[in-house]
CSV table of N, CA, C and O in Angstrom, one decimal:
chain,number,residue,atom,x,y,z
Y,1050,MET,N,0.6,-11.7,-15.5
Y,1050,MET,CA,1.4,-11.4,-16.7
Y,1050,MET,C,2.8,-11.8,-16.3
Y,1050,MET,O,3.3,-11.5,-15.2
Y,1051,GLN,N,3.5,-12.4,-17.2
Y,1051,GLN,CA,4.9,-12.9,-17.0
Y,1051,GLN,C,5.9,-11.9,-17.5
Y,1051,GLN,O,5.6,-11.0,-18.3
Y,1052,GLU,N,7.1,-12.1,-17.0
Y,1052,GLU,CA,8.2,-11.1,-17.3
Y,1052,GLU,C,8.4,-11.0,-18.8
Y,1052,GLU,O,8.6,-9.9,-19.4
Y,1053,HIS,N,8.5,-12.1,-19.5
Y,1053,HIS,CA,8.7,-12.1,-21.0
Y,1053,HIS,C,7.6,-11.4,-21.7
Y,1053,HIS,O,7.8,-10.7,-22.8
Y,1054,GLU,N,6.4,-11.5,-21.2
Y,1054,GLU,CA,5.2,-10.8,-21.9
Y,1054,GLU,C,5.4,-9.3,-21.7
Y,1054,GLU,O,5.1,-8.5,-22.6
Y,1055,LEU,N,5.8,-8.9,-20.5
Y,1055,LEU,CA,6.0,-7.5,-20.2
Y,1055,LEU,C,7.1,-6.9,-21.1
Y,1055,LEU,O,7.1,-5.8,-21.6
Y,1056,ASN,N,8.2,-7.7,-21.2
Y,1056,ASN,CA,9.3,-7.3,-22.1
Y,1056,ASN,C,8.9,-7.1,-23.5
Y,1056,ASN,O,9.3,-6.1,-24.2
Y,1057,THR,N,8.0,-8.0,-24.0
Y,1057,THR,CA,7.5,-7.9,-25.4
Y,1057,THR,C,6.6,-6.6,-25.5
Y,1057,THR,O,6.8,-5.9,-26.5
Y,1058,ILE,N,5.8,-6.4,-24.6
Y,1058,ILE,CA,4.9,-5.2,-24.6
Y,1058,ILE,C,5.6,-3.9,-24.6
Y,1058,ILE,O,5.3,-3.0,-25.3
Y,1059,MET,N,6.6,-3.8,-23.7
Y,1059,MET,CA,7.3,-2.6,-23.5
Y,1059,MET,C,8.6,-2.4,-24.3
Y,1059,MET,O,9.3,-1.5,-24.2
Y,1060,ASP,N,8.8,-3.4,-25.2
Y,1060,ASP,CA,10.0,-3.4,-26.0
Y,1060,ASP,C,11.3,-3.2,-25.2
Y,1060,ASP,O,12.2,-2.6,-25.6
Y,1061,VAL,N,11.4,-3.9,-24.1
Y,1061,VAL,CA,12.6,-4.0,-23.3
Y,1061,VAL,C,13.3,-5.3,-23.7
Y,1061,VAL,O,12.7,-6.4,-23.5
Y,1062,VAL,N,14.4,-5.2,-24.3
Y,1062,VAL,CA,15.1,-6.4,-24.8
Y,1062,VAL,C,16.4,-6.6,-23.9
Y,1062,VAL,O,17.2,-5.7,-23.8
Y,1063,SER,N,16.5,-7.8,-23.4
Y,1063,SER,CA,17.7,-8.1,-22.5
Y,1063,SER,C,18.9,-8.3,-23.5
Y,1063,SER,O,18.7,-8.8,-24.6
Y,1064,ASP,N,20.0,-8.1,-22.9
Y,1064,ASP,CA,21.3,-8.3,-23.7
Y,1064,ASP,C,21.6,-9.8,-23.5
Y,1064,ASP,O,22.0,-10.3,-22.4
Y,1065,PRO,N,21.5,-10.6,-24.6
Y,1065,PRO,CA,21.7,-12.0,-24.5
Y,1065,PRO,C,23.2,-12.4,-24.1
Y,1065,PRO,O,23.4,-13.5,-23.6
Y,1066,ILE,N,24.1,-11.6,-24.5
Y,1066,ILE,CA,25.5,-11.9,-24.2
Y,1066,ILE,C,25.8,-11.8,-22.7
Y,1066,ILE,O,26.4,-12.7,-22.1
Y,1067,LYS,N,25.5,-10.7,-22.1
Y,1067,LYS,CA,25.8,-10.5,-20.7
Y,1067,LYS,C,24.6,-10.9,-19.8
Y,1067,LYS,O,24.8,-10.9,-18.6
Y,1068,ASN,N,23.5,-11.2,-20.4
Y,1068,ASN,CA,22.3,-11.6,-19.6
Y,1068,ASN,C,21.9,-10.5,-18.6
Y,1068,ASN,O,21.5,-10.8,-17.5
Y,1069,VAL,N,22.0,-9.3,-19.1
Y,1069,VAL,CA,21.5,-8.2,-18.3
Y,1069,VAL,C,20.7,-7.2,-19.1
Y,1069,VAL,O,20.7,-7.3,-20.4
Y,1070,TYR,N,20.0,-6.3,-18.5
Y,1070,TYR,CA,19.2,-5.4,-19.3
Y,1070,TYR,C,20.1,-4.2,-19.6
Y,1070,TYR,O,21.0,-3.8,-18.8
Y,1071,ASP,N,19.8,-3.6,-20.8
Y,1071,ASP,CA,20.6,-2.4,-21.2
Y,1071,ASP,C,20.0,-1.2,-20.6
Y,1071,ASP,O,18.8,-0.8,-20.9
Y,1072,ILE,N,20.7,-0.5,-19.7
Y,1072,ILE,CA,20.3,0.7,-19.1
Y,1072,ILE,C,21.1,1.9,-19.5
Y,1072,ILE,O,21.2,2.8,-18.7
Y,1073,SER,N,21.6,1.8,-20.7
Y,1073,SER,CA,22.5,2.9,-21.1
Y,1073,SER,C,21.7,4.2,-21.4
Y,1073,SER,O,22.2,5.3,-21.2
Y,1074,SER,N,20.4,4.1,-21.7
Y,1074,SER,CA,19.6,5.3,-21.9
Y,1074,SER,C,18.6,5.4,-20.8
Y,1074,SER,O,18.2,4.5,-20.2
Y,1075,ARG,N,18.1,6.6,-20.7
Y,1075,ARG,CA,17.2,6.9,-19.6
Y,1075,ARG,C,15.8,6.2,-19.9
Y,1075,ARG,O,15.1,5.8,-19.0
Y,1076,LYS,N,15.5,6.1,-21.2
Y,1076,LYS,CA,14.2,5.5,-21.5
Y,1076,LYS,C,14.2,4.0,-21.1
Y,1076,LYS,O,13.3,3.5,-20.5
Y,1077,ASN,N,15.3,3.3,-21.4
Y,1077,ASN,CA,15.4,1.9,-21.0
Y,1077,ASN,C,15.4,1.7,-19.5
Y,1077,ASN,O,14.7,0.8,-19.0
Y,1078,LEU,N,16.0,2.6,-18.8
Y,1078,LEU,CA,16.0,2.5,-17.3
Y,1078,LEU,C,14.6,2.8,-16.8
Y,1078,LEU,O,14.2,2.1,-15.8
Y,1079,ALA,N,13.9,3.7,-17.3
Y,1079,ALA,CA,12.6,4.0,-16.9
Y,1079,ALA,C,11.6,2.8,-17.1
Y,1079,ALA,O,10.8,2.5,-16.3
Y,1080,GLU,N,11.8,2.2,-18.2
Y,1080,GLU,CA,10.9,1.0,-18.5
Y,1080,GLU,C,11.2,-0.1,-17.6
Y,1080,GLU,O,10.3,-0.8,-17.1
Y,1081,ILE,N,12.5,-0.4,-17.2
Y,1081,ILE,CA,12.8,-1.4,-16.3
Y,1081,ILE,C,12.3,-1.1,-14.9
Y,1081,ILE,O,11.7,-2.0,-14.2
Y,1082,GLN,N,12.3,0.1,-14.5
Y,1082,GLN,CA,11.8,0.5,-13.2
Y,1082,GLN,C,10.2,0.3,-13.2
Y,1082,GLN,O,9.7,-0.1,-12.2
Y,1083,ARG,N,9.6,0.6,-14.3
Y,1083,ARG,CA,8.1,0.4,-14.4
Y,1083,ARG,C,7.8,-1.1,-14.3
Y,1083,ARG,O,6.9,-1.5,-13.6
Y,1084,ILE,N,8.6,-2.0,-14.9
Y,1084,ILE,CA,8.4,-3.4,-14.8
Y,1084,ILE,C,8.6,-3.9,-13.3
Y,1084,ILE,O,7.7,-4.6,-12.8
Y,1085,ILE,N,9.6,-3.3,-12.6
Y,1085,ILE,CA,9.8,-3.7,-11.2
Y,1085,ILE,C,8.6,-3.2,-10.4
Y,1085,ILE,O,8.1,-4.0,-9.6
Y,1086,ARG,N,8.1,-2.0,-10.7
Y,1086,ARG,CA,6.9,-1.6,-9.9
Y,1086,ARG,C,5.7,-2.4,-10.2
Y,1086,ARG,O,4.9,-2.7,-9.3
Y,1087,ILE,N,5.5,-2.9,-11.4
Y,1087,ILE,CA,4.4,-3.7,-11.8
Y,1087,ILE,C,4.4,-5.0,-11.0
Y,1087,ILE,O,3.4,-5.5,-10.4
Y,1088,PHE,N,5.6,-5.6,-10.9
Y,1088,PHE,CA,5.8,-6.9,-10.2
Y,1088,PHE,C,5.5,-6.7,-8.7
Y,1088,PHE,O,4.9,-7.5,-8.0
Y,1089,GLN,N,5.9,-5.5,-8.1
Y,1089,GLN,CA,5.7,-5.3,-6.7
Y,1089,GLN,C,4.2,-5.1,-6.4
Y,1089,GLN,O,3.7,-5.6,-5.4
Y,1090,ILE,N,3.5,-4.4,-7.3
Y,1090,ILE,CA,2.1,-4.2,-7.2
Y,1090,ILE,C,1.4,-5.5,-7.2
Y,1090,ILE,O,0.5,-5.8,-6.4
Y,1091,ASN,N,1.8,-6.4,-8.2
Y,1091,ASN,CA,1.2,-7.7,-8.3
Y,1091,ASN,C,1.4,-8.5,-7.1
Y,1091,ASN,O,0.5,-9.2,-6.6
Y,1092,GLN,N,2.6,-8.5,-6.5
Y,1092,GLN,CA,2.8,-9.2,-5.3
Y,1092,GLN,C,2.0,-8.7,-4.1
Y,1092,GLN,O,1.4,-9.5,-3.4
Y,1093,GLU,N,1.8,-7.4,-4.0
Y,1093,GLU,CA,1.0,-6.9,-2.9
Y,1093,GLU,C,-0.5,-7.3,-3.1
Y,1093,GLU,O,-1.2,-7.6,-2.2
Y,1094,GLN,N,-0.9,-7.2,-4.4
Y,1094,GLN,CA,-2.3,-7.6,-4.6
Y,1094,GLN,C,-2.6,-9.1,-4.3
Y,1094,GLN,O,-3.7,-9.4,-3.8
Y,1095,ASN,N,-1.6,-9.9,-4.6
Y,1095,ASN,CA,-1.8,-11.3,-4.3
Y,1095,ASN,C,-1.9,-11.5,-2.8
Y,1095,ASN,O,-2.8,-12.3,-2.3
Y,1096,MET,N,-1.1,-10.8,-2.0
Y,1096,MET,CA,-1.2,-10.9,-0.5
Y,1096,MET,C,-2.6,-10.4,0.0
Y,1096,MET,O,-3.2,-11.0,0.8
Y,1097,GLN,N,-3.1,-9.3,-0.6
Y,1097,GLN,CA,-4.4,-8.8,-0.2
Y,1097,GLN,C,-5.5,-9.7,-0.5
Y,1097,GLN,O,-6.4,-9.9,0.2
Y,1098,THR,N,-5.4,-10.3,-1.7
Y,1098,THR,CA,-6.4,-11.3,-2.2
Y,1098,THR,C,-6.5,-12.5,-1.2
Y,1098,THR,O,-7.6,-12.9,-0.9
Y,1099,LYS,N,-5.3,-13.0,-0.8
Y,1099,LYS,CA,-5.3,-14.1,0.1
Y,1099,LYS,C,-5.9,-13.8,1.4
Y,1099,LYS,O,-6.7,-14.6,2.0
Y,1100,MET,N,-5.6,-12.6,1.9
Y,1100,MET,CA,-6.1,-12.2,3.2
Y,1100,MET,C,-7.7,-12.0,3.1
Y,1100,MET,O,-8.4,-12.4,4.1
Y,1101,PHE,N,-8.2,-11.4,2.0
Y,1101,PHE,CA,-9.6,-11.3,1.9
Y,1101,PHE,C,-10.3,-12.7,1.8
Y,1101,PHE,O,-11.4,-12.9,2.4
Y,1102,ALA,N,-9.7,-13.6,1.1
Y,1102,ALA,CA,-10.2,-14.9,1.0
Y,1102,ALA,C,-10.3,-15.6,2.4
Y,1102,ALA,O,-11.3,-16.2,2.7
Y,1103,ILE,N,-9.3,-15.5,3.2
Y,1103,ILE,CA,-9.3,-16.1,4.5
Y,1103,ILE,C,-10.3,-15.4,5.4
Y,1103,ILE,O,-11.1,-16.1,6.1
Y,1104,LYS,N,-10.4,-14.1,5.3
Y,1104,LYS,CA,-11.4,-13.4,6.1
Y,1104,LYS,C,-12.8,-13.8,5.7
Y,1104,LYS,O,-13.7,-14.0,6.5
Y,1105,ASN,N,-13.1,-13.9,4.4
Y,1105,ASN,CA,-14.4,-14.3,3.9
Y,1105,ASN,C,-14.8,-15.7,4.3
Y,1105,ASN,O,-15.9,-16.0,4.7
Y,1106,LEU,N,-13.8,-16.6,4.2
Y,1106,LEU,CA,-14.0,-18.0,4.6
Y,1106,LEU,C,-14.4,-18.1,6.1
Y,1106,LEU,O,-15.3,-18.8,6.5
Y,1107,ALA,N,-13.6,-17.3,6.9
Y,1107,ALA,CA,-13.9,-17.3,8.4
Y,1107,ALA,C,-15.3,-16.8,8.7
Y,1107,ALA,O,-16.0,-17.3,9.5
Y,1108,ALA,N,-15.7,-15.7,8.0
Y,1108,ALA,CA,-17.0,-15.1,8.2
Y,1108,ALA,C,-18.1,-16.1,7.7
Y,1108,ALA,O,-19.1,-16.3,8.4
Y,1109,PHE,N,-17.9,-16.8,6.6
Y,1109,PHE,CA,-18.8,-17.8,6.1
Y,1109,PHE,C,-19.0,-18.9,7.1
Y,1109,PHE,O,-20.1,-19.4,7.4
Y,1110,LYS,N,-17.9,-19.4,7.6
Y,1110,LYS,CA,-18.0,-20.5,8.6
Y,1110,LYS,C,-18.7,-20.1,9.9
Y,1110,LYS,O,-19.5,-20.8,10.5
Y,1111,LEU,N,-18.5,-18.8,10.3
Y,1111,LEU,CA,-19.2,-18.3,11.5
Y,1111,LEU,C,-20.7,-18.2,11.2
Y,1111,LEU,O,-21.5,-18.6,12.1
Y,1112,VAL,N,-21.1,-17.8,10.1
Y,1112,VAL,CA,-22.5,-17.6,9.7
Y,1112,VAL,C,-23.2,-19.0,9.6
Y,1112,VAL,O,-24.2,-19.2,10.2
Y,1113,THR,N,-22.5,-19.9,9.0
Y,1113,THR,CA,-23.1,-21.3,8.9
Y,1113,THR,C,-23.1,-22.0,10.2
Y,1113,THR,O,-24.0,-22.9,10.4
Y,1114,SER,N,-22.2,-21.8,11.1
Y,1114,SER,CA,-22.2,-22.5,12.3
Y,1114,SER,C,-23.3,-22.0,13.3
Y,1114,SER,O,-23.8,-22.8,14.1
Y,1115,ASN,N,-23.7,-20.8,13.1
Y,1115,ASN,CA,-24.8,-20.2,13.9
Y,1115,ASN,C,-26.2,-20.7,13.5
Y,1115,ASN,O,-27.1,-20.7,14.3
Y,1116,ASN,N,-26.3,-21.1,12.2
Y,1116,ASN,CA,-27.6,-21.5,11.7
Y,1116,ASN,C,-27.7,-23.0,11.8
Y,1116,ASN,O,-27.8,-23.9,11.6
C-alpha cells in the first residue's frame, strides 16, 4: 500500500501550501503516527520475507544436492 492510498483511506490531507501534514489536532497527529507505524511494520515484514526466502532456497539446494 502506498502513502497516498493510506492518506485517502485515513482522511489525512497534507497541506499543499507548506507541503507538511496538519498536526494541529490530536486526531490528525494520531493518524500520522499510525501511518508511520504501518510503514515501519511493512519494512520489517519485507526484511523477514527476504530472510525466509533465502533460508528456504538454501534448504532446497541442500536437499536437492544430496539426492
